[in-house]
């Protein structure tokens, strides 16, 4: 077998920096990808990097947090799934067929009993069931699959605002999380900033997962829509990618999301910092100025799931 040696040591930037070097013997005989996994010894310890700067110059800070949270969803977690499917004229041809196949795969991956609905949109929109939807069982699944089988790109323009508002404003049981799957090429004709604001306002209880169809999908918009609502974006340019990407997307979406998070700054002795204090390093006495902590706090508070920070 090929021999691989790996060594690490201090770097010139100080005792908190390291360099690593790997050496592979018989590299010409390597017949497959070489994957090197690097693990942090204490992955759940918060870390803060602050740039050194001359007086009067700007500073930058990077905060990394990886909380140790359970990987299993609590038994009490309730999920609701809504599909918003683009049936506008821009989806004609292979894109509408790809959308139908992807939606069918993802629908079949949803657990029985999950409340779901499907909304078809173009210039106007139609929902398969009255809002908020129906539990997934043999009858409702049969009705959904029958409707998906005959899907056509015949609903005119691409007006996303109204169907998205209808889904996000539908009644949601207390404690439940709504997962909205938008499957589209993203070429909407209404104001995208209004759509992003709508998704952002509902992000505490409803997450939007976008699935871009076709090589000409509007990736910036679909990524932004997923990001502001705590969802994820996925794209497929060919039908051969549908199965893997569709199933991967639904699996990620049905994982439990965080809500009602509280972050608390504390000093090296464990004491909670009060307003106007700075954070000092226990090891070398380096002080993190209050203005940097304030900037990080404001950035974190932009996330709707964080309800307290400071």
Coordinates of N, CA and C in Angstrom, one line a residue, residues 50-279:
X50 N -9.2 37.5 16.8 CA -9.3 38.9 16.6 C -8.0 39.4 15.9
X51 N -8.1 40.1 14.9 CA -6.9 40.6 14.1 C -6.2 41.7 14.9
X52 N -4.9 41.7 14.9 CA -4.1 42.7 15.5 C -4.0 43.9 14.5
X53 N -4.2 45.1 15.1 CA -4.2 46.3 14.2 C -3.5 47.4 14.9
X54 N -2.9 48.3 14.1 CA -2.4 49.5 14.7 C -3.5 50.4 15.2
X55 N -3.1 51.3 16.2 CA -4.1 52.2 16.8 C -4.8 53.1 15.7
X56 N -6.1 53.1 15.7 CA -6.8 53.9 14.7 C -7.2 53.1 13.5
X57 N -6.7 51.9 13.3 CA -7.1 51.1 12.2 C -8.3 50.2 12.6
X58 N -8.9 49.7 11.5 CA -10.1 48.8 11.8 C -9.6 47.4 12.2
X59 N -10.4 46.8 13.1 CA -10.1 45.4 13.5 C -11.2 44.5 13.0
X60 N -10.9 43.2 13.0 CA -11.9 42.2 12.6 C -11.9 41.1 13.6
X61 N -13.1 40.5 13.8 CA -13.2 39.4 14.7 C -14.0 38.3 14.0
X62 N -13.6 37.0 14.3 CA -14.3 35.8 13.8 C -14.6 34.9 15.0
X63 N -15.9 34.7 15.1 CA -16.4 33.8 16.2 C -16.8 32.5 15.7
X64 N -16.4 31.4 16.3 CA -16.8 30.1 15.8 C -17.4 29.4 17.0
X65 N -18.6 28.9 16.8 CA -19.3 28.2 17.9 C -19.9 26.9 17.3
X66 N -19.7 25.8 18.0 CA -20.2 24.5 17.5 C -20.8 23.8 18.7
X67 N -22.0 24.2 19.1 CA -22.6 23.6 20.3 C -22.8 22.1 20.2
X68 N -22.7 21.4 21.4 CA -22.9 20.0 21.4 C -24.4 19.7 21.7
X69 N -25.1 19.5 20.6 CA -26.5 19.3 20.7 C -26.9 17.9 20.3
X70 N -28.1 17.4 20.8 CA -28.5 16.0 20.5 C -28.7 15.9 19.0
X71 N -28.4 14.7 18.4 CA -28.6 14.5 17.0 C -30.0 13.9 16.7
X72 N -30.6 13.3 17.7 CA -32.0 12.7 17.6 C -33.0 13.8 17.8
X73 N -34.1 13.8 17.0 CA -35.2 14.7 17.2 C -36.0 14.3 18.4
X74 N -36.4 15.2 19.2 CA -37.3 14.9 20.3 C -38.6 14.3 19.8
X75 N -39.2 13.4 20.6 CA -40.4 12.7 20.1 C -41.6 13.6 19.9
X76 N -41.6 14.8 20.5 CA -42.7 15.8 20.5 C -42.6 16.7 19.3
X77 N -41.5 16.6 18.5 CA -41.3 17.6 17.4 C -42.4 17.2 16.3
X78 N -43.1 18.2 15.8 CA -44.1 18.1 14.8 C -43.6 18.9 13.5
X79 N -43.8 18.2 12.4 CA -43.4 18.9 11.2 C -44.5 19.0 10.2
X80 N -44.5 20.0 9.4 CA -45.5 20.2 8.3 C -44.7 20.5 7.1
X81 N -45.1 19.9 6.0 CA -44.4 20.0 4.7 C -45.3 20.6 3.7
X82 N -44.8 21.6 3.0 CA -45.6 22.2 1.9 C -44.7 22.3 0.7
X83 N -45.2 21.9 -0.5 CA -44.4 22.0 -1.7 C -45.0 23.2 -2.5
X84 N -44.2 24.0 -3.0 CA -44.6 25.1 -3.9 C -43.9 24.8 -5.3
X85 N -44.7 24.4 -6.3 CA -44.2 24.0 -7.5 C -44.5 25.0 -8.6
X86 N -43.4 25.3 -9.3 CA -43.4 26.3 -10.4 C -44.0 25.7 -11.7
X87 N -45.2 26.1 -12.1 CA -45.8 25.6 -13.3 C -46.0 26.7 -14.4
X88 N -45.1 27.7 -14.3 CA -45.1 28.8 -15.2 C -44.6 28.4 -16.6
X89 N -44.7 29.3 -17.6 CA -44.3 29.0 -18.9 C -42.8 28.8 -19.0
X90 N -42.0 29.4 -18.1 CA -40.5 29.2 -18.2 C -40.1 27.8 -17.9
X91 N -41.0 27.0 -17.3 CA -40.7 25.6 -16.9 C -41.0 24.6 -18.0
X92 N -41.3 25.0 -19.2 CA -41.7 24.1 -20.2 C -40.5 23.2 -20.6
X93 N -40.9 22.0 -21.2 CA -39.8 21.1 -21.6 C -39.3 20.2 -20.5
X94 N -38.0 20.0 -20.5 CA -37.4 19.0 -19.6 C -37.5 19.5 -18.1
X95 N -37.7 20.8 -17.9 CA -37.7 21.3 -16.5 C -38.9 20.9 -15.8
X96 N -40.1 20.9 -16.4 CA -41.3 20.5 -15.7 C -41.3 19.0 -15.5
X97 N -40.7 18.2 -16.4 CA -40.6 16.8 -16.1 C -39.6 16.5 -15.0
X98 N -38.6 17.3 -14.9 CA -37.6 17.1 -13.8 C -38.3 17.5 -12.5
X99 N -39.0 18.6 -12.5 CA -39.7 19.0 -11.3 C -40.7 17.9 -10.8
X100 N -41.5 17.4 -11.7 CA -42.4 16.3 -11.4 C -41.7 15.1 -10.7
X101 N -40.6 14.7 -11.3 CA -39.9 13.5 -10.8 C -39.3 13.8 -9.4
X102 N -38.7 15.0 -9.3 CA -38.1 15.4 -8.0 C -39.2 15.5 -6.9
X103 N -40.3 16.1 -7.2 CA -41.4 16.2 -6.2 C -41.9 14.9 -5.8
X104 N -42.1 14.0 -6.8 CA -42.6 12.6 -6.5 C -41.6 11.9 -5.6
X105 N -40.3 11.9 -5.8 CA -39.3 11.3 -5.0 C -39.4 11.8 -3.6
X106 N -39.4 13.1 -3.4 CA -39.4 13.8 -2.1 C -40.7 13.5 -1.4
X107 N -41.8 13.5 -2.1 CA -43.1 13.1 -1.4 C -43.1 11.7 -0.8
X108 N -42.5 10.8 -1.6 CA -42.5 9.4 -1.1 C -41.5 9.2 0.1
X109 N -40.6 10.2 0.3 CA -39.7 10.1 1.4 C -40.2 10.7 2.7
X110 N -41.4 11.4 2.7 CA -42.0 12.0 3.8 C -42.7 10.9 4.7
X111 N -42.5 10.9 6.0 CA -43.1 9.9 6.9 C -44.6 10.0 6.9
X112 N -45.3 8.9 6.9 CA -46.7 8.9 7.0 C -47.2 9.7 8.3
X113 N -48.3 10.3 8.1 CA -48.9 11.1 9.2 C -48.4 12.6 9.2
X114 N -47.4 12.9 8.4 CA -47.0 14.3 8.3 C -48.0 15.1 7.6
X115 N -48.4 16.2 8.1 CA -49.3 17.1 7.4 C -48.6 17.8 6.2
X116 N -49.3 17.7 5.0 CA -48.6 18.2 3.8 C -49.6 18.9 2.9
X117 N -49.1 19.6 2.0 CA -49.9 20.2 0.9 C -49.1 20.5 -0.3
X118 N -49.7 20.7 -1.4 CA -48.9 21.1 -2.6 C -49.6 22.3 -3.2
X119 N -48.8 23.3 -3.6 CA -49.3 24.5 -4.2 C -48.6 24.6 -5.6
X120 N -49.5 24.7 -6.6 CA -49.0 24.9 -8.0 C -49.2 26.4 -8.4
X121 N -48.1 27.0 -8.9 CA -48.3 28.4 -9.2 C -47.7 28.8 -10.5
X122 N -48.2 30.0 -11.0 CA -47.8 30.6 -12.2 C -48.2 32.1 -12.0
X123 N -49.1 32.6 -12.9 CA -49.6 33.9 -12.7 C -50.5 33.9 -11.4
X124 N -51.2 32.8 -11.2 CA -52.1 32.6 -10.0 C -51.6 31.3 -9.4
X125 N -52.3 30.8 -8.4 CA -51.9 29.6 -7.7 C -53.1 28.7 -7.3
X126 N -52.9 27.4 -7.2 CA -53.9 26.5 -6.8 C -53.3 25.5 -5.8
X127 N -54.0 25.2 -4.7 CA -53.5 24.3 -3.7 C -54.2 22.9 -3.9
X128 N -53.5 21.8 -3.6 CA -54.1 20.5 -3.8 C -55.2 20.3 -2.8
X129 N -55.0 20.6 -1.5 CA -55.9 20.5 -0.4 C -56.2 21.9 0.2
X130 N -57.3 22.1 0.9 CA -57.5 23.3 1.6 C -56.4 23.5 2.6
X131 N -56.0 24.8 2.8 CA -54.9 25.0 3.8 C -55.4 24.7 5.2
X132 N -54.6 24.2 6.1 CA -53.2 24.0 5.9 C -52.8 22.7 5.2
X133 N -53.7 21.7 5.0 CA -53.3 20.5 4.3 C -53.9 19.3 4.9
X134 N -53.4 18.1 4.6 CA -53.9 16.9 5.1 C -52.8 16.0 5.6
X135 N -53.0 15.1 6.5 CA -52.0 14.1 6.9 C -51.7 13.2 5.8
X136 N -50.5 12.8 5.6 CA -50.1 11.9 4.6 C -50.5 10.5 4.9
X137 N -51.4 9.9 4.0 CA -51.8 8.6 4.2 C -52.0 8.0 2.7
X138 N -52.5 6.8 2.6 CA -52.6 6.2 1.3 C -53.5 7.0 0.3
X139 N -54.6 7.6 0.9 CA -55.5 8.3 0.0 C -54.9 9.7 -0.4
X140 N -54.3 10.4 0.5 CA -53.8 11.7 0.2 C -52.5 11.6 -0.7
X141 N -51.7 10.5 -0.5 CA -50.6 10.3 -1.3 C -51.0 9.9 -2.7
X142 N -52.0 9.1 -2.9 CA -52.5 8.8 -4.2 C -53.0 10.0 -5.0
X143 N -53.7 10.9 -4.3 CA -54.2 12.1 -4.9 C -53.0 13.0 -5.3
X144 N -52.0 13.1 -4.5 CA -50.8 14.0 -4.8 C -50.1 13.4 -6.0
X145 N -49.8 12.1 -6.0 CA -49.0 11.5 -7.1 C -49.8 11.6 -8.4
X146 N -51.1 11.4 -8.4 CA -51.9 11.5 -9.6 C -51.8 12.9 -10.2
X147 N -51.8 13.9 -9.3 CA -51.7 15.3 -9.8 C -50.3 15.6 -10.3
X148 N -49.3 15.1 -9.7 CA -47.9 15.3 -10.1 C -47.6 14.6 -11.5
X149 N -48.3 13.5 -11.7 CA -48.1 12.8 -13.0 C -48.5 13.5 -14.2
X150 N -49.5 14.3 -14.1 CA -50.0 15.1 -15.2 C -49.6 16.6 -15.2
X151 N -48.5 16.9 -14.6 CA -48.1 18.3 -14.4 C -47.7 18.9 -15.7
X152 N -48.2 20.2 -15.9 CA -47.9 20.9 -17.1 C -47.4 22.3 -16.8
X153 N -46.5 22.9 -17.6 CA -46.1 24.2 -17.4 C -47.0 25.2 -18.2
X154 N -48.2 25.4 -17.7 CA -49.2 26.1 -18.4 C -49.9 27.2 -17.6
X155 N -49.3 27.7 -16.5 CA -49.9 28.6 -15.6 C -49.4 30.1 -15.8
X156 N -48.8 30.4 -17.0 CA -48.5 31.7 -17.3 C -47.2 32.2 -16.7
X157 N -47.2 33.4 -16.1 CA -46.0 34.0 -15.5 C -45.6 33.4 -14.2
X158 N -44.6 34.0 -13.5 CA -44.0 33.4 -12.3 C -44.2 34.4 -11.2
X159 N -45.4 34.3 -10.6 CA -45.7 35.2 -9.5 C -45.6 34.4 -8.2
X160 N -44.5 34.5 -7.5 CA -44.2 33.7 -6.3 C -44.8 34.3 -5.0
X161 N -44.9 35.6 -4.9 CA -45.3 36.2 -3.7 C -46.6 35.7 -3.1
X162 N -47.6 35.6 -3.9 CA -49.0 35.2 -3.3 C -49.0 33.8 -2.8
X163 N -48.5 32.8 -3.6 CA -48.5 31.4 -3.0 C -47.5 31.2 -1.8
X164 N -46.4 32.0 -1.8 CA -45.5 31.8 -0.6 C -46.2 32.4 0.6
X165 N -46.9 33.6 0.4 CA -47.6 34.2 1.6 C -48.7 33.3 2.1
X166 N -49.4 32.6 1.1 CA -50.5 31.7 1.5 C -49.9 30.5 2.4
X167 N -48.8 30.0 2.0 CA -48.2 28.9 2.7 C -47.7 29.3 4.1
X168 N -47.0 30.5 4.1 CA -46.4 30.9 5.4 C -47.4 31.4 6.4
X169 N -48.5 31.9 5.9 CA -49.6 32.4 6.8 C -50.6 31.4 7.2
X170 N -50.5 30.2 6.7 CA -51.5 29.1 7.1 C -51.3 28.8 8.5
X171 N -52.4 28.4 9.2 CA -52.4 28.0 10.6 C -51.4 26.9 10.8
X172 N -50.6 27.1 11.9 CA -49.5 26.1 12.3 C -49.7 25.8 13.7
X173 N -49.8 24.5 14.1 CA -49.9 24.1 15.5 C -48.8 24.6 16.3
X174 N -49.1 24.9 17.6 CA -48.1 25.4 18.5 C -46.9 24.4 18.6
X175 N -45.7 24.9 18.5 CA -44.5 24.0 18.6 C -44.1 23.2 17.4
X176 N -45.0 23.4 16.3 CA -44.6 22.7 15.1 C -43.7 23.5 14.2
X177 N -43.0 22.9 13.3 CA -42.2 23.6 12.3 C -42.7 23.3 10.9
X178 N -42.7 24.4 10.1 CA -43.2 24.2 8.7 C -42.0 24.2 7.8
X179 N -41.9 23.2 6.9 CA -40.9 23.1 5.9 C -41.5 23.3 4.5
X180 N -41.1 24.4 3.9 CA -41.6 24.8 2.6 C -40.6 24.4 1.5
X181 N -41.0 23.6 0.5 CA -40.1 23.3 -0.6 C -40.5 24.0 -1.8
X182 N -39.7 25.0 -2.2 CA -39.9 25.7 -3.5 C -39.1 25.0 -4.6
X183 N -39.8 24.5 -5.6 CA -39.1 23.9 -6.7 C -39.4 24.7 -8.0
X184 N -38.4 25.4 -8.5 CA -38.5 26.4 -9.5 C -37.2 26.7 -10.2
X185 N -37.3 27.4 -11.3 CA -36.1 27.9 -11.9 C -35.7 29.3 -11.3
X186 N -36.6 29.8 -10.5 CA -36.3 31.0 -9.8 C -36.5 32.3 -10.6
X187 N -37.0 32.2 -11.8 CA -37.1 33.4 -12.6 C -38.5 34.1 -12.4
X188 N -38.6 34.6 -11.2 CA -39.8 35.2 -10.8 C -40.0 36.6 -11.4
X189 N -41.3 37.0 -11.5 CA -41.5 38.3 -12.1 C -41.9 39.4 -11.1
X190 N -42.2 38.9 -9.8 CA -42.5 39.9 -8.8 C -41.2 40.4 -8.1
X191 N -41.4 41.3 -7.1 CA -40.3 41.9 -6.5 C -39.5 40.9 -5.5
X192 N -38.3 40.6 -5.8 CA -37.6 39.6 -5.1 C -37.3 40.1 -3.6
X193 N -37.1 41.4 -3.5 CA -36.8 41.9 -2.1 C -38.1 41.7 -1.2
X194 N -39.3 41.9 -1.8 CA -40.5 41.7 -1.0 C -40.6 40.2 -0.6
X195 N -40.2 39.3 -1.5 CA -40.3 37.9 -1.2 C -39.3 37.5 -0.1
X196 N -38.1 38.0 -0.2 CA -37.1 37.8 0.8 C -37.5 38.3 2.2
X197 N -38.2 39.5 2.2 CA -38.6 40.0 3.5 C -39.8 39.2 4.0
X198 N -40.6 38.6 3.2 CA -41.7 37.7 3.6 C -41.1 36.5 4.3
X199 N -40.2 35.9 3.6 CA -39.6 34.7 4.2 C -38.8 34.9 5.5
X200 N -38.1 36.1 5.5 CA -37.3 36.4 6.7 C -38.3 36.6 7.9
X201 N -39.4 37.2 7.7 CA -40.4 37.5 8.8 C -41.0 36.3 9.4
X202 N -41.0 35.2 8.6 CA -41.6 33.9 9.1 C -40.6 32.9 9.4
X203 N -39.3 33.3 9.5 CA -38.2 32.3 9.6 C -38.2 31.6 11.0
X204 N -38.8 32.2 12.0 CA -38.8 31.5 13.3 C -39.6 30.3 13.3
X205 N -40.6 30.1 12.5 CA -41.5 28.9 12.5 C -41.5 28.2 11.1
X206 N -41.1 28.9 10.1 CA -41.2 28.3 8.7 C -39.9 28.4 8.0
X207 N -39.3 27.3 7.5 CA -38.1 27.3 6.8 C -38.4 27.0 5.3
X208 N -37.7 27.8 4.4 CA -37.9 27.6 3.0 C -36.7 26.9 2.4
X209 N -36.9 25.8 1.8 CA -35.8 25.0 1.1 C -36.1 25.1 -0.4
X210 N -35.1 25.6 -1.1 CA -35.2 25.9 -2.5 C -34.6 24.8 -3.3
X211 N -35.2 24.4 -4.4 CA -34.7 23.3 -5.3 C -34.7 23.9 -6.7
X212 N -33.5 24.4 -7.1 CA -33.4 25.0 -8.4 C -33.4 24.0 -9.6
X213 N -34.3 24.2 -10.5 CA -34.5 23.2 -11.7 C -33.9 23.9 -12.9
X214 N -33.0 23.2 -13.6 CA -32.5 23.7 -14.9 C -31.2 24.4 -14.7
X215 N -30.4 24.4 -15.8 CA -29.1 25.0 -15.9 C -29.2 26.6 -15.8
X216 N -30.4 27.1 -16.1 CA -30.5 28.6 -16.1 C -31.2 29.1 -14.8
X217 N -31.3 28.2 -13.8 CA -31.9 28.6 -12.5 C -31.2 29.9 -11.9
X218 N -32.0 30.7 -11.3 CA -31.5 31.9 -10.7 C -30.9 31.6 -9.3
X219 N -29.7 31.2 -9.3 CA -29.0 30.7 -8.1 C -28.9 31.7 -7.0
X220 N -28.5 33.0 -7.4 CA -28.4 34.0 -6.3 C -29.7 34.2 -5.5
X221 N -30.8 34.3 -6.2 CA -32.1 34.5 -5.6 C -32.5 33.3 -4.8
X222 N -32.4 32.1 -5.3 CA -32.8 30.9 -4.6 C -32.0 30.6 -3.4
X223 N -30.7 30.9 -3.5 CA -29.8 30.8 -2.3 C -30.2 31.8 -1.2
X224 N -30.4 33.0 -1.6 CA -30.8 34.1 -0.7 C -32.1 33.7 0.0
X225 N -33.1 33.2 -0.7 CA -34.4 32.9 -0.1 C -34.2 31.8 0.9
X226 N -33.4 30.8 0.6 CA -33.1 29.7 1.6 C -32.4 30.3 2.8
X227 N -31.4 31.1 2.6 CA -30.6 31.6 3.7 C -31.4 32.4 4.7
X228 N -32.2 33.4 4.2 CA -32.9 34.3 5.1 C -34.0 33.5 5.9
X229 N -34.4 32.3 5.5 CA -35.4 31.6 6.2 C -34.9 30.3 6.9
X230 N -33.5 30.3 7.0 CA -32.9 29.2 7.7 C -33.0 27.8 7.0
X231 N -33.2 27.9 5.7 CA -33.3 26.7 4.9 C -32.0 26.4 4.1
X232 N -32.1 25.5 3.1 CA -31.0 25.2 2.3 C -31.4 25.2 0.9
X233 N -30.4 25.4 0.0 CA -30.6 25.5 -1.4 C -29.9 24.3 -2.1
X234 N -30.6 23.7 -3.1 CA -30.0 22.7 -3.9 C -30.4 22.9 -5.3
X235 N -29.5 22.5 -6.3 CA -29.7 22.7 -7.7 C -29.4 21.5 -8.5
X236 N -30.2 21.3 -9.6 CA -29.9 20.2 -10.5 C -30.1 20.7 -11.9
X237 N -29.1 20.3 -12.7 CA -29.1 20.7 -14.1 C -29.5 19.6 -15.0
X238 N -29.5 18.3 -14.5 CA -29.9 17.2 -15.3 C -30.7 16.2 -14.5
X239 N -31.5 15.4 -15.2 CA -32.4 14.5 -14.6 C -31.7 13.4 -13.9
X240 N -30.4 13.1 -14.3 CA -29.7 12.0 -13.7 C -29.3 12.4 -12.2
X241 N -29.3 13.6 -11.8 CA -29.0 14.0 -10.5 C -30.2 14.1 -9.5
X242 N -31.4 13.9 -10.1 CA -32.6 14.2 -9.3 C -32.7 13.3 -8.1
X243 N -32.5 12.0 -8.2 CA -32.8 11.1 -7.1 C -31.9 11.4 -5.9
X244 N -30.6 11.5 -6.1 CA -29.6 11.7 -5.0 C -29.9 13.1 -4.4
X245 N -30.0 14.1 -5.2 CA -30.1 15.5 -4.7 C -31.5 15.7 -4.0
X246 N -32.6 15.1 -4.6 CA -33.9 15.2 -4.0 C -34.0 14.6 -2.7
X247 N -33.5 13.3 -2.5 CA -33.6 12.6 -1.3 C -32.7 13.2 -0.2
X248 N -31.5 13.7 -0.7 CA -30.6 14.4 0.3 C -31.2 15.7 0.8
X249 N -32.0 16.4 -0.1 CA -32.6 17.6 0.3 C -33.7 17.4 1.4
X250 N -34.5 16.4 1.1 CA -35.6 16.2 2.1 C -35.1 15.6 3.4
X251 N -34.0 14.8 3.4 CA -33.4 14.3 4.6 C -32.9 15.5 5.5
X252 N -32.2 16.4 4.8 CA -31.7 17.6 5.6 C -32.8 18.4 6.2
X253 N -33.8 18.6 5.4 CA -34.9 19.5 5.8 C -35.7 18.9 7.0
X254 N -35.8 17.6 7.1 CA -36.6 17.1 8.1 C -35.9 16.9 9.4
X255 N -34.6 17.3 9.4 CA -33.9 17.3 10.7 C -34.4 18.5 11.5
X256 N -34.4 18.3 12.9 CA -34.9 19.4 13.7 C -34.0 20.6 13.6
X257 N -34.7 21.8 13.7 CA -34.0 23.1 13.6 C -33.9 23.7 15.0
X258 N -33.0 24.6 15.2 CA -32.9 25.3 16.5 C -33.9 26.4 16.6
X259 N -34.3 26.7 17.8 CA -35.2 27.8 18.0 C -35.0 28.3 19.5
X260 N -35.3 29.6 19.7 CA -35.3 30.2 21.0 C -33.9 30.1 21.6
X261 N -32.9 30.3 20.9 CA -31.5 30.2 21.4 C -31.1 31.5 22.2
X262 N -30.3 31.3 23.2 CA -29.8 32.4 24.0 C -28.3 32.3 24.1
X263 N -27.6 33.3 23.8 CA -26.1 33.3 23.8 C -25.7 34.3 24.9
X264 N -24.7 33.9 25.7 CA -24.2 34.7 26.8 C -22.7 34.8 26.8
X265 N -22.2 36.0 26.8 CA -20.8 36.3 26.9 C -20.4 36.1 28.4
X266 N -19.2 35.4 28.6 CA -18.7 35.3 29.9 C -17.2 35.4 29.9
X267 N -16.7 35.9 31.0 CA -15.2 36.1 31.1 C -14.5 34.9 31.5
X268 N -13.2 34.9 31.6 CA -12.4 33.7 31.9 C -12.7 33.1 33.2
X269 N -13.2 33.9 34.2 CA -13.6 33.3 35.5 C -15.0 32.8 35.5
X270 N -15.7 32.8 34.4 CA -17.1 32.3 34.3 C -18.1 33.4 34.6
X271 N -17.7 34.6 35.0 CA -18.7 35.7 35.3 C -19.3 36.2 34.0
X272 N -20.6 36.4 34.1 CA -21.3 37.0 32.9 C -20.9 38.4 32.7
X273 N -20.6 38.8 31.5 CA -20.2 40.2 31.2 C -21.4 41.1 31.2
X274 N -21.3 42.3 31.8 CA -22.4 43.3 31.7 C -22.1 44.2 30.6
X275 N -23.1 45.0 30.2 CA -23.0 46.0 29.1 C -21.9 46.9 29.4
X276 N -21.0 47.2 28.4 CA -19.9 48.1 28.6 C -18.6 47.5 28.9
X277 N -18.6 46.1 29.2 CA -17.4 45.4 29.6 C -16.7 44.8 28.3
X278 N -15.5 44.6 28.4 CA -14.7 43.9 27.3 C -14.4 42.5 27.8
X279 N -14.1 41.6 26.8 CA -13.7 40.3 27.1 C -12.2 40.1 27.1

